[in-house]
PDB file of C-alpha atoms and ligand atoms in Angstrom:
ATOM      1  CA  UNK A   1     -50.270  43.405 -68.307  1.00  0.00           C
ATOM      2  CA  UNK A   2     -50.435  42.197 -71.884  1.00  0.00           C
ATOM      3  CA  UNK A   3     -52.729  39.175 -71.786  1.00  0.00           C
ATOM      4  CA  UNK A   4     -51.672  38.081 -75.250  1.00  0.00           C
ATOM      5  CA  UNK A   5     -55.186  37.320 -76.453  1.00  0.00           C
ATOM      6  CA  UNK A   6     -55.354  39.897 -79.269  1.00  0.00           C
ATOM      7  CA  UNK A   7     -56.178  38.069 -82.498  1.00  0.00           C
ATOM      8  CA  UNK A   8     -56.555  34.715 -80.728  1.00  0.00           C
ATOM      9  CA  UNK A   9     -59.566  32.567 -81.663  1.00  0.00           C
ATOM     10  CA  UNK A  10     -61.735  32.228 -78.579  1.00  0.00           C
ATOM     11  CA  UNK A  11     -64.852  30.081 -78.255  1.00  0.00           C
ATOM     12  CA  UNK A  12     -67.192  30.760 -75.336  1.00  0.00           C
ATOM     13  CA  UNK A  13     -70.069  28.287 -75.154  1.00  0.00           C
ATOM     14  CA  UNK A  14     -73.466  29.086 -73.575  1.00  0.00           C
ATOM     15  CA  UNK A  15     -72.740  32.773 -74.031  1.00  0.00           C
ATOM     16  CA  UNK A  16     -76.002  34.443 -75.047  1.00  0.00           C
ATOM     17  CA  UNK A  17     -76.328  35.878 -71.537  1.00  0.00           C
ATOM     18  CA  UNK A  18     -75.001  35.775 -67.997  1.00  0.00           C
ATOM     19  CA  UNK A  19     -71.471  34.662 -67.196  1.00  0.00           C
ATOM     20  CA  UNK A  20     -70.725  33.324 -70.677  1.00  0.00           C
ATOM     21  CA  UNK A  21     -71.641  36.626 -72.311  1.00  0.00           C
ATOM     22  CA  UNK A  22     -69.557  38.582 -69.799  1.00  0.00           C
ATOM     23  CA  UNK A  23     -66.551  36.363 -70.591  1.00  0.00           C
ATOM     24  CA  UNK A  24     -67.060  36.797 -74.342  1.00  0.00           C
ATOM     25  CA  UNK A  25     -67.188  40.558 -73.862  1.00  0.00           C
ATOM     26  CA  UNK A  26     -63.977  40.514 -71.829  1.00  0.00           C
ATOM     27  CA  UNK A  27     -62.155  38.735 -74.667  1.00  0.00           C
ATOM     28  CA  UNK A  28     -63.655  41.054 -77.265  1.00  0.00           C
ATOM     29  CA  UNK A  29     -62.392  44.042 -75.266  1.00  0.00           C
ATOM     30  CA  UNK A  30     -58.893  42.568 -75.523  1.00  0.00           C
ATOM     31  CA  UNK A  31     -59.140  42.319 -79.312  1.00  0.00           C
ATOM     32  CA  UNK A  32     -59.698  38.571 -79.649  1.00  0.00           C
ATOM     33  CA  UNK A  33     -61.708  36.912 -82.395  1.00  0.00           C
ATOM     34  CA  UNK A  34     -64.671  35.676 -80.400  1.00  0.00           C
ATOM     35  CA  UNK A  35     -67.233  32.970 -81.156  1.00  0.00           C
ATOM     36  CA  UNK A  36     -70.274  32.687 -78.918  1.00  0.00           C
ATOM     37  CA  UNK A  37     -72.597  29.697 -78.924  1.00  0.00           C
ATOM     38  CA  UNK A  38     -75.985  28.817 -77.485  1.00  0.00           C
ATOM     39  CA  UNK A  39     -79.358  27.458 -78.648  1.00  0.00           C
ATOM     40  CA  UNK A  40     -81.466  30.505 -79.419  1.00  0.00           C
ATOM     41  CA  UNK A  41     -80.381  32.345 -82.588  1.00  0.00           C
ATOM     42  CA  UNK A  42     -82.257  35.572 -81.902  1.00  0.00           C
ATOM     43  CA  UNK A  43     -80.894  35.847 -78.361  1.00  0.00           C
ATOM     44  CA  UNK A  44     -77.415  34.938 -79.552  1.00  0.00           C
ATOM     45  CA  UNK A  45     -77.445  37.545 -82.336  1.00  0.00           C
ATOM     46  CA  UNK A  46     -78.599  40.164 -79.843  1.00  0.00           C
ATOM     47  CA  UNK A  47     -75.705  39.252 -77.538  1.00  0.00           C
ATOM     48  CA  UNK A  48     -73.165  39.363 -80.384  1.00  0.00           C
ATOM     49  CA  UNK A  49     -74.411  42.778 -81.529  1.00  0.00           C
ATOM     50  CA  UNK A  50     -74.357  44.104 -77.980  1.00  0.00           C
ATOM     51  CA  UNK A  51     -70.754  42.944 -77.499  1.00  0.00           C
ATOM     52  CA  UNK A  52     -69.707  44.456 -80.847  1.00  0.00           C
ATOM     53  CA  UNK A  53     -71.367  47.764 -79.943  1.00  0.00           C
ATOM     54  CA  UNK A  54     -69.910  47.924 -76.445  1.00  0.00           C
ATOM     55  CA  UNK A  55     -66.358  46.876 -77.328  1.00  0.00           C
ATOM     56  CA  UNK A  56     -65.946  48.216 -80.869  1.00  0.00           C
ATOM     57  CA  UNK A  57     -64.593  44.780 -81.849  1.00  0.00           C
ATOM     58  CA  UNK A  58     -66.481  43.545 -84.922  1.00  0.00           C
ATOM     59  CA  UNK A  59     -64.904  40.081 -84.731  1.00  0.00           C
ATOM     60  CA  UNK A  60     -67.707  38.498 -82.724  1.00  0.00           C
ATOM     61  CA  UNK A  61     -69.604  35.658 -84.347  1.00  0.00           C
ATOM     62  CA  UNK A  62     -72.718  33.826 -83.152  1.00  0.00           C
ATOM     63  CA  UNK A  63     -73.081  30.076 -83.700  1.00  0.00           C
ATOM     64  CA  UNK A  64     -76.244  28.168 -82.819  1.00  0.00           C
ATOM     65  CA  UNK A  65     -75.436  25.048 -80.828  1.00  0.00           C
ATOM     66  CA  UNK A  66     -77.311  22.906 -78.335  1.00  0.00           C
ATOM     67  CA  UNK A  67     -74.524  21.656 -76.108  1.00  0.00           C
ATOM     68  CA  UNK A  68     -76.421  18.483 -75.249  1.00  0.00           C
ATOM     69  CA  UNK A  69     -76.254  17.385 -78.909  1.00  0.00           C
ATOM     70  CA  UNK A  70     -73.066  15.845 -80.257  1.00  0.00           C
ATOM     71  CA  UNK A  71     -73.930  16.691 -83.874  1.00  0.00           C
ATOM     72  CA  UNK A  72     -74.431  20.366 -82.970  1.00  0.00           C
ATOM     73  CA  UNK A  73     -71.034  20.454 -81.276  1.00  0.00           C
ATOM     74  CA  UNK A  74     -69.411  18.772 -84.271  1.00  0.00           C
ATOM     75  CA  UNK A  75     -71.003  21.266 -86.677  1.00  0.00           C
ATOM     76  CA  UNK A  76     -69.967  24.201 -84.493  1.00  0.00           C
ATOM     77  CA  UNK A  77     -66.379  23.003 -84.309  1.00  0.00           C
ATOM     78  CA  UNK A  78     -66.207  22.426 -88.034  1.00  0.00           C
ATOM     79  CA  UNK A  79     -67.455  25.910 -88.796  1.00  0.00           C
ATOM     80  CA  UNK A  80     -64.963  27.544 -86.407  1.00  0.00           C
ATOM     81  CA  UNK A  81     -61.887  25.463 -87.231  1.00  0.00           C
ATOM     82  CA  UNK A  82     -58.871  26.031 -84.963  1.00  0.00           C
ATOM     83  CA  UNK A  83     -59.628  27.326 -81.461  1.00  0.00           C
ATOM     84  CA  UNK A  84     -56.844  28.860 -79.337  1.00  0.00           C
ATOM     85  CA  UNK A  85     -58.837  29.479 -76.184  1.00  0.00           C
ATOM     86  CA  UNK A  86     -61.880  27.451 -75.176  1.00  0.00           C
ATOM     87  CA  UNK A  87     -64.213  28.627 -72.419  1.00  0.00           C
ATOM     88  CA  UNK A  88     -66.611  25.819 -71.563  1.00  0.00           C
ATOM     89  CA  UNK A  89     -69.889  27.016 -70.117  1.00  0.00           C
ATOM     90  CA  UNK A  90     -73.364  25.478 -70.037  1.00  0.00           C
ATOM     91  CA  UNK A  91     -76.760  26.178 -68.585  1.00  0.00           C
ATOM     92  CA  UNK A  92     -77.230  25.160 -64.983  1.00  0.00           C
ATOM     93  CA  UNK A  93     -79.074  21.914 -64.168  1.00  0.00           C
ATOM     94  CA  UNK A  94     -82.468  22.043 -62.421  1.00  0.00           C
ATOM     95  CA  UNK A  95     -82.598  22.053 -58.639  1.00  0.00           C
ATOM     96  CA  UNK A  96     -83.900  18.980 -56.842  1.00  0.00           C
ATOM     97  CA  UNK A  97     -83.260  16.016 -54.579  1.00  0.00           C
ATOM     98  CA  UNK A  98     -82.540  12.386 -55.463  1.00  0.00           C
ATOM     99  CA  UNK A  99     -86.155  11.234 -55.819  1.00  0.00           C
ATOM    100  CA  UNK A 100     -87.017  14.179 -58.071  1.00  0.00           C
ATOM    101  CA  UNK A 101     -84.949  12.858 -60.976  1.00  0.00           C
ATOM    102  CA  UNK A 102     -85.453   9.987 -63.396  1.00  0.00           C
ATOM    103  CA  UNK A 103     -82.981   8.468 -65.861  1.00  0.00           C
ATOM    104  CA  UNK A 104     -83.740  11.105 -68.488  1.00  0.00           C
ATOM    105  CA  UNK A 105     -82.898  13.930 -66.042  1.00  0.00           C
ATOM    106  CA  UNK A 106     -79.595  12.282 -65.128  1.00  0.00           C
ATOM    107  CA  UNK A 107     -78.749  11.677 -68.773  1.00  0.00           C
ATOM    108  CA  UNK A 108     -79.556  15.273 -69.699  1.00  0.00           C
ATOM    109  CA  UNK A 109     -77.404  16.676 -66.880  1.00  0.00           C
ATOM    110  CA  UNK A 110     -74.561  14.362 -67.926  1.00  0.00           C
ATOM    111  CA  UNK A 111     -74.759  15.542 -71.548  1.00  0.00           C
ATOM    112  CA  UNK A 112     -75.092  19.216 -70.574  1.00  0.00           C
ATOM    113  CA  UNK A 113     -72.469  19.470 -67.859  1.00  0.00           C
ATOM    114  CA  UNK A 114     -69.854  16.790 -68.508  1.00  0.00           C
ATOM    115  CA  UNK A 115     -70.130  15.243 -71.972  1.00  0.00           C
ATOM    116  CA  UNK A 116     -70.264  18.700 -73.533  1.00  0.00           C
ATOM    117  CA  UNK A 117     -66.783  19.427 -72.158  1.00  0.00           C
ATOM    118  CA  UNK A 118     -65.431  16.051 -73.267  1.00  0.00           C
ATOM    119  CA  UNK A 119     -66.658  16.732 -76.797  1.00  0.00           C
ATOM    120  CA  UNK A 120     -65.337  20.289 -77.098  1.00  0.00           C
ATOM    121  CA  UNK A 121     -61.953  19.372 -75.606  1.00  0.00           C
ATOM    122  CA  UNK A 122     -61.693  16.436 -77.992  1.00  0.00           C
ATOM    123  CA  UNK A 123     -62.362  18.782 -80.898  1.00  0.00           C
ATOM    124  CA  UNK A 124     -59.953  21.602 -79.986  1.00  0.00           C
ATOM    125  CA  UNK A 125     -56.904  19.759 -78.679  1.00  0.00           C
ATOM    126  CA  UNK A 126     -55.440  18.338 -81.936  1.00  0.00           C
ATOM    127  CA  UNK A 127     -54.829  21.861 -83.339  1.00  0.00           C
ATOM    128  CA  UNK A 128     -53.725  23.137 -79.917  1.00  0.00           C
ATOM    129  CA  UNK A 129     -51.142  20.336 -79.736  1.00  0.00           C
ATOM    130  CA  UNK A 130     -49.902  21.148 -83.220  1.00  0.00           C
ATOM    131  CA  UNK A 131     -49.433  24.840 -82.465  1.00  0.00           C
ATOM    132  CA  UNK A 132     -48.117  24.127 -78.945  1.00  0.00           C
ATOM    133  CA  UNK A 133     -50.557  26.559 -77.383  1.00  0.00           C
ATOM    134  CA  UNK A 134     -53.989  26.219 -75.888  1.00  0.00           C
ATOM    135  CA  UNK A 135     -55.993  27.445 -72.925  1.00  0.00           C
ATOM    136  CA  UNK A 136     -59.164  25.787 -71.662  1.00  0.00           C
ATOM    137  CA  UNK A 137     -61.249  27.109 -68.786  1.00  0.00           C
ATOM    138  CA  UNK A 138     -64.393  25.407 -67.494  1.00  0.00           C
ATOM    139  CA  UNK A 139     -67.100  27.477 -65.840  1.00  0.00           C
ATOM    140  CA  UNK A 140     -68.493  25.256 -63.108  1.00  0.00           C
ATOM    141  CA  UNK A 141     -69.919  26.094 -59.679  1.00  0.00           C
ATOM    142  CA  UNK A 142     -68.794  26.315 -56.077  1.00  0.00           C
ATOM    143  CA  UNK A 143     -70.387  22.829 -55.880  1.00  0.00           C
ATOM    144  CA  UNK A 144     -67.159  21.509 -57.374  1.00  0.00           C
ATOM    145  CA  UNK A 145     -65.766  21.988 -53.831  1.00  0.00           C
ATOM    146  CA  UNK A 146     -68.756  22.000 -51.513  1.00  0.00           C
ATOM    147  CA  UNK A 147     -72.202  20.494 -52.080  1.00  0.00           C
ATOM    148  CA  UNK A 148     -75.035  23.026 -52.451  1.00  0.00           C
ATOM    149  CA  UNK A 149     -78.424  22.375 -50.819  1.00  0.00           C
ATOM    150  CA  UNK A 150     -81.023  21.129 -53.298  1.00  0.00           C
ATOM    151  CA  UNK A 151     -78.671  21.005 -56.280  1.00  0.00           C
ATOM    152  CA  UNK A 152     -77.966  17.283 -56.503  1.00  0.00           C
ATOM    153  CA  UNK A 153     -77.216  17.212 -60.246  1.00  0.00           C
ATOM    154  CA  UNK A 154     -74.730  20.051 -59.920  1.00  0.00           C
ATOM    155  CA  UNK A 155     -73.158  18.421 -56.837  1.00  0.00           C
ATOM    156  CA  UNK A 156     -72.640  15.216 -58.826  1.00  0.00           C
ATOM    157  CA  UNK A 157     -71.299  16.481 -62.139  1.00  0.00           C
ATOM    158  CA  UNK A 158     -69.255  19.567 -61.149  1.00  0.00           C
ATOM    159  CA  UNK A 159     -66.737  17.530 -59.133  1.00  0.00           C
ATOM    160  CA  UNK A 160     -66.510  15.162 -62.122  1.00  0.00           C
ATOM    161  CA  UNK A 161     -65.374  18.120 -64.244  1.00  0.00           C
ATOM    162  CA  UNK A 162     -62.620  18.795 -61.720  1.00  0.00           C
ATOM    163  CA  UNK A 163     -61.424  15.183 -61.933  1.00  0.00           C
ATOM    164  CA  UNK A 164     -61.521  15.274 -65.714  1.00  0.00           C
ATOM    165  CA  UNK A 165     -59.635  18.580 -65.849  1.00  0.00           C
ATOM    166  CA  UNK A 166     -56.946  17.402 -63.443  1.00  0.00           C
ATOM    167  CA  UNK A 167     -56.325  14.315 -65.586  1.00  0.00           C
ATOM    168  CA  UNK A 168     -56.341  16.389 -68.755  1.00  0.00           C
ATOM    169  CA  UNK A 169     -53.915  18.895 -67.266  1.00  0.00           C
ATOM    170  CA  UNK A 170     -51.405  16.066 -66.888  1.00  0.00           C
ATOM    171  CA  UNK A 171     -51.906  14.837 -70.440  1.00  0.00           C
ATOM    172  CA  UNK A 172     -51.888  18.252 -72.112  1.00  0.00           C
ATOM    173  CA  UNK A 173     -49.224  20.235 -70.248  1.00  0.00           C
ATOM    174  CA  UNK A 174     -46.265  19.063 -72.350  1.00  0.00           C
ATOM    175  CA  UNK A 175     -48.009  20.560 -75.396  1.00  0.00           C
ATOM    176  CA  UNK A 176     -48.426  23.878 -73.548  1.00  0.00           C
ATOM    177  CA  UNK A 177     -52.180  23.423 -73.182  1.00  0.00           C
ATOM    178  CA  UNK A 178     -53.391  24.590 -69.780  1.00  0.00           C
ATOM    179  CA  UNK A 179     -56.800  23.716 -68.348  1.00  0.00           C
ATOM    180  CA  UNK A 180     -58.489  25.069 -65.221  1.00  0.00           C
ATOM    181  CA  UNK A 181     -61.951  25.298 -63.682  1.00  0.00           C
ATOM    182  CA  UNK A 182     -63.550  28.392 -62.188  1.00  0.00           C
ATOM    183  CA  UNK A 183     -66.638  28.239 -59.992  1.00  0.00           C
ATOM    184  CA  UNK A 184     -68.928  31.200 -59.363  1.00  0.00           C
ATOM    185  CA  UNK A 185     -70.416  31.773 -55.921  1.00  0.00           C
ATOM    186  CA  UNK A 186     -73.500  33.956 -56.337  1.00  0.00           C
ATOM    187  CA  UNK A 187     -73.289  36.198 -59.384  1.00  0.00           C
ATOM    188  CA  UNK A 188     -76.159  38.396 -60.551  1.00  0.00           C
ATOM    189  CA  UNK A 189     -77.526  36.630 -63.653  1.00  0.00           C
ATOM    190  CA  UNK A 190     -80.905  35.323 -64.875  1.00  0.00           C
ATOM    191  CA  UNK A 191     -80.007  31.903 -63.492  1.00  0.00           C
ATOM    192  CA  UNK A 192     -79.781  33.228 -59.931  1.00  0.00           C
ATOM    193  CA  UNK A 193     -82.923  35.337 -60.355  1.00  0.00           C
ATOM    194  CA  UNK A 194     -84.804  32.259 -61.652  1.00  0.00           C
ATOM    195  CA  UNK A 195     -83.672  30.159 -58.681  1.00  0.00           C
ATOM    196  CA  UNK A 196     -84.840  32.908 -56.290  1.00  0.00           C
ATOM    197  CA  UNK A 197     -88.161  33.256 -58.154  1.00  0.00           C
ATOM    198  CA  UNK A 198     -88.849  29.536 -57.657  1.00  0.00           C
ATOM    199  CA  UNK A 199     -88.434  29.846 -53.893  1.00  0.00           C
ATOM    200  CA  UNK A 200     -91.638  31.015 -52.179  1.00  0.00           C
ATOM    201  CA  UNK A 201     -91.110  34.251 -50.251  1.00  0.00           C
ATOM    202  CA  UNK A 202     -92.922  37.435 -49.207  1.00  0.00           C
ATOM    203  CA  UNK A 203     -89.881  39.458 -50.166  1.00  0.00           C
ATOM    204  CA  UNK A 204     -89.017  40.536 -53.718  1.00  0.00           C
ATOM    205  CA  UNK A 205     -86.136  38.902 -55.589  1.00  0.00           C
ATOM    206  CA  UNK A 206     -84.234  42.201 -55.313  1.00  0.00           C
ATOM    207  CA  UNK A 207     -84.631  42.299 -51.535  1.00  0.00           C
ATOM    208  CA  UNK A 208     -83.470  38.713 -51.222  1.00  0.00           C
ATOM    209  CA  UNK A 209     -80.470  39.260 -53.514  1.00  0.00           C
ATOM    210  CA  UNK A 210     -79.427  42.211 -51.342  1.00  0.00           C
ATOM    211  CA  UNK A 211     -79.921  40.125 -48.220  1.00  0.00           C
ATOM    212  CA  UNK A 212     -77.874  37.274 -49.702  1.00  0.00           C
ATOM    213  CA  UNK A 213     -75.089  39.781 -50.265  1.00  0.00           C
ATOM    214  CA  UNK A 214     -74.903  40.665 -46.596  1.00  0.00           C
ATOM    215  CA  UNK A 215     -73.893  37.062 -45.807  1.00  0.00           C
ATOM    216  CA  UNK A 216     -70.911  37.310 -48.151  1.00  0.00           C
ATOM    217  CA  UNK A 217     -67.695  38.755 -46.648  1.00  0.00           C
ATOM    218  CA  UNK A 218     -67.333  41.268 -49.519  1.00  0.00           C
ATOM    219  CA  UNK A 219     -70.866  42.453 -48.608  1.00  0.00           C
ATOM    220  CA  UNK A 220     -72.712  41.859 -51.879  1.00  0.00           C
ATOM    221  CA  UNK A 221     -73.300  39.285 -54.583  1.00  0.00           C
ATOM    222  CA  UNK A 222     -70.956  39.411 -57.569  1.00  0.00           C
ATOM    223  CA  UNK A 223     -71.342  40.846 -61.045  1.00  0.00           C
ATOM    224  CA  UNK A 224     -70.666  38.733 -64.164  1.00  0.00           C
ATOM    225  CA  UNK A 225     -67.882  41.126 -65.201  1.00  0.00           C
ATOM    226  CA  UNK A 226     -66.027  40.398 -61.953  1.00  0.00           C
ATOM    227  CA  UNK A 227     -66.201  36.694 -62.683  1.00  0.00           C
ATOM    228  CA  UNK A 228     -65.038  37.210 -66.274  1.00  0.00           C
ATOM    229  CA  UNK A 229     -61.763  38.798 -65.123  1.00  0.00           C
ATOM    230  CA  UNK A 230     -60.656  35.490 -63.575  1.00  0.00           C
ATOM    231  CA  UNK A 231     -61.592  33.540 -66.695  1.00  0.00           C
ATOM    232  CA  UNK A 232     -59.813  36.050 -68.915  1.00  0.00           C
ATOM    233  CA  UNK A 233     -56.518  35.684 -67.070  1.00  0.00           C
ATOM    234  CA  UNK A 234     -56.574  31.878 -66.757  1.00  0.00           C
ATOM    235  CA  UNK A 235     -57.589  31.601 -70.389  1.00  0.00           C
ATOM    236  CA  UNK A 236     -54.861  33.877 -71.699  1.00  0.00           C
ATOM    237  CA  UNK A 237     -51.273  33.673 -72.886  1.00  0.00           C
ATOM    238  CA  UNK A 238     -50.317  35.568 -69.716  1.00  0.00           C
ATOM    239  CA  UNK A 239     -51.163  32.440 -67.757  1.00  0.00           C
ATOM    240  CA  UNK A 240     -48.092  30.337 -68.389  1.00  0.00           C
ATOM    241  CA  UNK A 241     -47.904  28.060 -65.333  1.00  0.00           C
ATOM    242  CA  UNK A 242     -51.338  27.527 -63.754  1.00  0.00           C
ATOM    243  CA  UNK A 243     -53.016  24.307 -64.836  1.00  0.00           C
ATOM    244  CA  UNK A 244     -55.215  21.607 -63.310  1.00  0.00           C
ATOM    245  CA  UNK A 245     -56.495  24.052 -60.695  1.00  0.00           C
ATOM    246  CA  UNK A 246     -59.859  25.112 -59.340  1.00  0.00           C
ATOM    247  CA  UNK A 247     -60.698  28.697 -58.435  1.00  0.00           C
ATOM    248  CA  UNK A 248     -63.808  29.941 -56.667  1.00  0.00           C
ATOM    249  CA  UNK A 249     -64.967  33.509 -57.361  1.00  0.00           C
ATOM    250  CA  UNK A 250     -67.410  34.139 -54.519  1.00  0.00           C
ATOM    251  CA  UNK A 251     -66.450  37.258 -52.574  1.00  0.00           C
ATOM    252  CA  UNK A 252     -65.092  35.046 -49.793  1.00  0.00           C
ATOM    253  CA  UNK A 253     -68.362  33.174 -49.188  1.00  0.00           C
ATOM    254  CA  UNK A 254     -67.001  29.636 -48.982  1.00  0.00           C
ATOM    255  CA  UNK A 255     -64.969  28.605 -45.975  1.00  0.00           C
ATOM    256  CA  UNK A 256     -63.465  25.390 -47.340  1.00  0.00           C
ATOM    257  CA  UNK A 257     -59.685  25.459 -47.805  1.00  0.00           C
TER     258      UNK A 257
HETATM  259  P1  NAD B   1     -77.693  31.986 -67.344  1.00  0.00           P
HETATM  260  O1  NAD B   1     -78.963  31.217 -67.181  1.00  0.00           O
HETATM  261  O2  NAD B   1     -77.713  33.456 -67.160  1.00  0.00           O
HETATM  262  O3  NAD B   1     -77.053  31.662 -68.779  1.00  0.00           O
HETATM  263  C1  NAD B   1     -76.947  30.343 -69.227  1.00  0.00           C
HETATM  264  C2  NAD B   1     -76.501  30.298 -70.674  1.00  0.00           C
HETATM  265  O4  NAD B   1     -76.457  28.917 -71.058  1.00  0.00           O
HETATM  266  C3  NAD B   1     -77.471  30.975 -71.624  1.00  0.00           C
HETATM  267  O5  NAD B   1     -76.739  31.633 -72.643  1.00  0.00           O
HETATM  268  C4  NAD B   1     -78.241  29.801 -72.224  1.00  0.00           C
HETATM  269  O6  NAD B   1     -78.771  30.062 -73.496  1.00  0.00           O
HETATM  270  C5  NAD B   1     -77.127  28.762 -72.285  1.00  0.00           C
HETATM  271  N1  NAD B   1     -77.565  27.374 -72.392  1.00  0.00           N
HETATM  272  C6  NAD B   1     -78.364  26.695 -71.540  1.00  0.00           C
HETATM  273  N2  NAD B   1     -78.537  25.434 -71.963  1.00  0.00           N
HETATM  274  C7  NAD B   1     -77.836  25.311 -73.120  1.00  0.00           C
HETATM  275  C8  NAD B   1     -77.646  24.256 -74.047  1.00  0.00           C
HETATM  276  N3  NAD B   1     -78.221  23.060 -73.904  1.00  0.00           N
HETATM  277  N4  NAD B   1     -76.863  24.487 -75.128  1.00  0.00           N
HETATM  278  C9  NAD B   1     -76.300  25.701 -75.321  1.00  0.00           C
HETATM  279  N5  NAD B   1     -76.441  26.727 -74.483  1.00  0.00           N
HETATM  280  C10 NAD B   1     -77.209  26.542 -73.389  1.00  0.00           C
HETATM  281  O7  NAD B   1     -76.684  31.278 -66.317  1.00  0.00           O
HETATM  282  P2  NAD B   1     -75.354  31.841 -65.611  1.00  0.00           P
HETATM  283  O8  NAD B   1     -75.707  32.371 -64.284  1.00  0.00           O
HETATM  284  O9  NAD B   1     -74.588  32.676 -66.551  1.00  0.00           O
HETATM  285  O10 NAD B   1     -74.596  30.465 -65.318  1.00  0.00           O
HETATM  286  C11 NAD B   1     -73.630  29.897 -66.166  1.00  0.00           C
HETATM  287  C12 NAD B   1     -73.168  28.612 -65.514  1.00  0.00           C
HETATM  288  O11 NAD B   1     -72.605  28.902 -64.225  1.00  0.00           O
HETATM  289  C13 NAD B   1     -74.295  27.612 -65.274  1.00  0.00           C
HETATM  290  O12 NAD B   1     -73.821  26.309 -65.466  1.00  0.00           O
HETATM  291  C14 NAD B   1     -74.636  27.831 -63.816  1.00  0.00           C
HETATM  292  O13 NAD B   1     -75.208  26.689 -63.212  1.00  0.00           O
HETATM  293  C15 NAD B   1     -73.260  28.135 -63.242  1.00  0.00           C
HETATM  294  N6  NAD B   1     -73.370  28.850 -61.979  1.00  0.00           N
HETATM  295  C16 NAD B   1     -73.817  30.123 -61.933  1.00  0.00           C
HETATM  296  C17 NAD B   1     -73.904  30.764 -60.710  1.00  0.00           C
HETATM  297  C18 NAD B   1     -74.342  32.198 -60.616  1.00  0.00           C
HETATM  298  O14 NAD B   1     -74.280  32.741 -59.504  1.00  0.00           O
HETATM  299  N7  NAD B   1     -74.784  32.840 -61.674  1.00  0.00           N
HETATM  300  C19 NAD B   1     -73.552  30.100 -59.537  1.00  0.00           C
HETATM  301  C20 NAD B   1     -73.105  28.786 -59.614  1.00  0.00           C
HETATM  302  C21 NAD B   1     -73.013  28.168 -60.854  1.00  0.00           C
END
């Protein structure tokens, strides 16, 4: 299938590693012009070089941006100009229960998970409307559908992204701008390893990751590249009629309808 992303300008935020980087690589493999953003320049440059090396696509550019800062987002958008395909990703919020968080924690999670998307969508949609083409995909979490134990901030803001995206899908569809949200189940990235490391256990992280996989119908946890395939299709010209939807990529783990 021709995905129609060759030459398209794609921005993947929070893409120096993990799911964001895998998505950026998937677009680079398809010949897109890819911009990756995150806070740490050295890590970001390493990711860009790795993607260029692995895909043979030299059109991969790294842009330093802290997604919790409106000025950073504005600067990033100005330096990129028109964006055809926007993949919104961000770092995950810390784990914890209600009494663990103060106002600053709530504000930070709001800026990181929700406000970041509002700002990037605001920046990209004028040009998308003009050219009558745009694809936006939000990387969220399975918590957009079912609350996760000990992840209160995620459980609060991920469903808000779904509400925002559904409303936006209605406003943007007549200009051929499609927006969807994709939630990972358990994918093998630093984020998951860090969460496992924080949990006291006699078993190694590796052992526990393998064990976690046995509770998933597919029989293992997922790889970032498997997640990226879903993003790539939804955020491509080949997707012509899916908008305002949520998709969970979790090997069949969740039982909600
Ligand atoms: P990761 O920790 O491997 O990568 C996170 C990326 O976000 C990094 O590039 C980091 O530099 C960047 N980042 C963090 N804070 C940022 C900020 N303020 N500004 C700019 N960039 C920032 O995480 P991941 O596993 O790839 O997860 C990506 C998203 O998916 C997260 O929101 C995470 O909560 C969510 N998620 C992941 C899983 C999973 O199984 N991996 C499951 C559920 C949800």
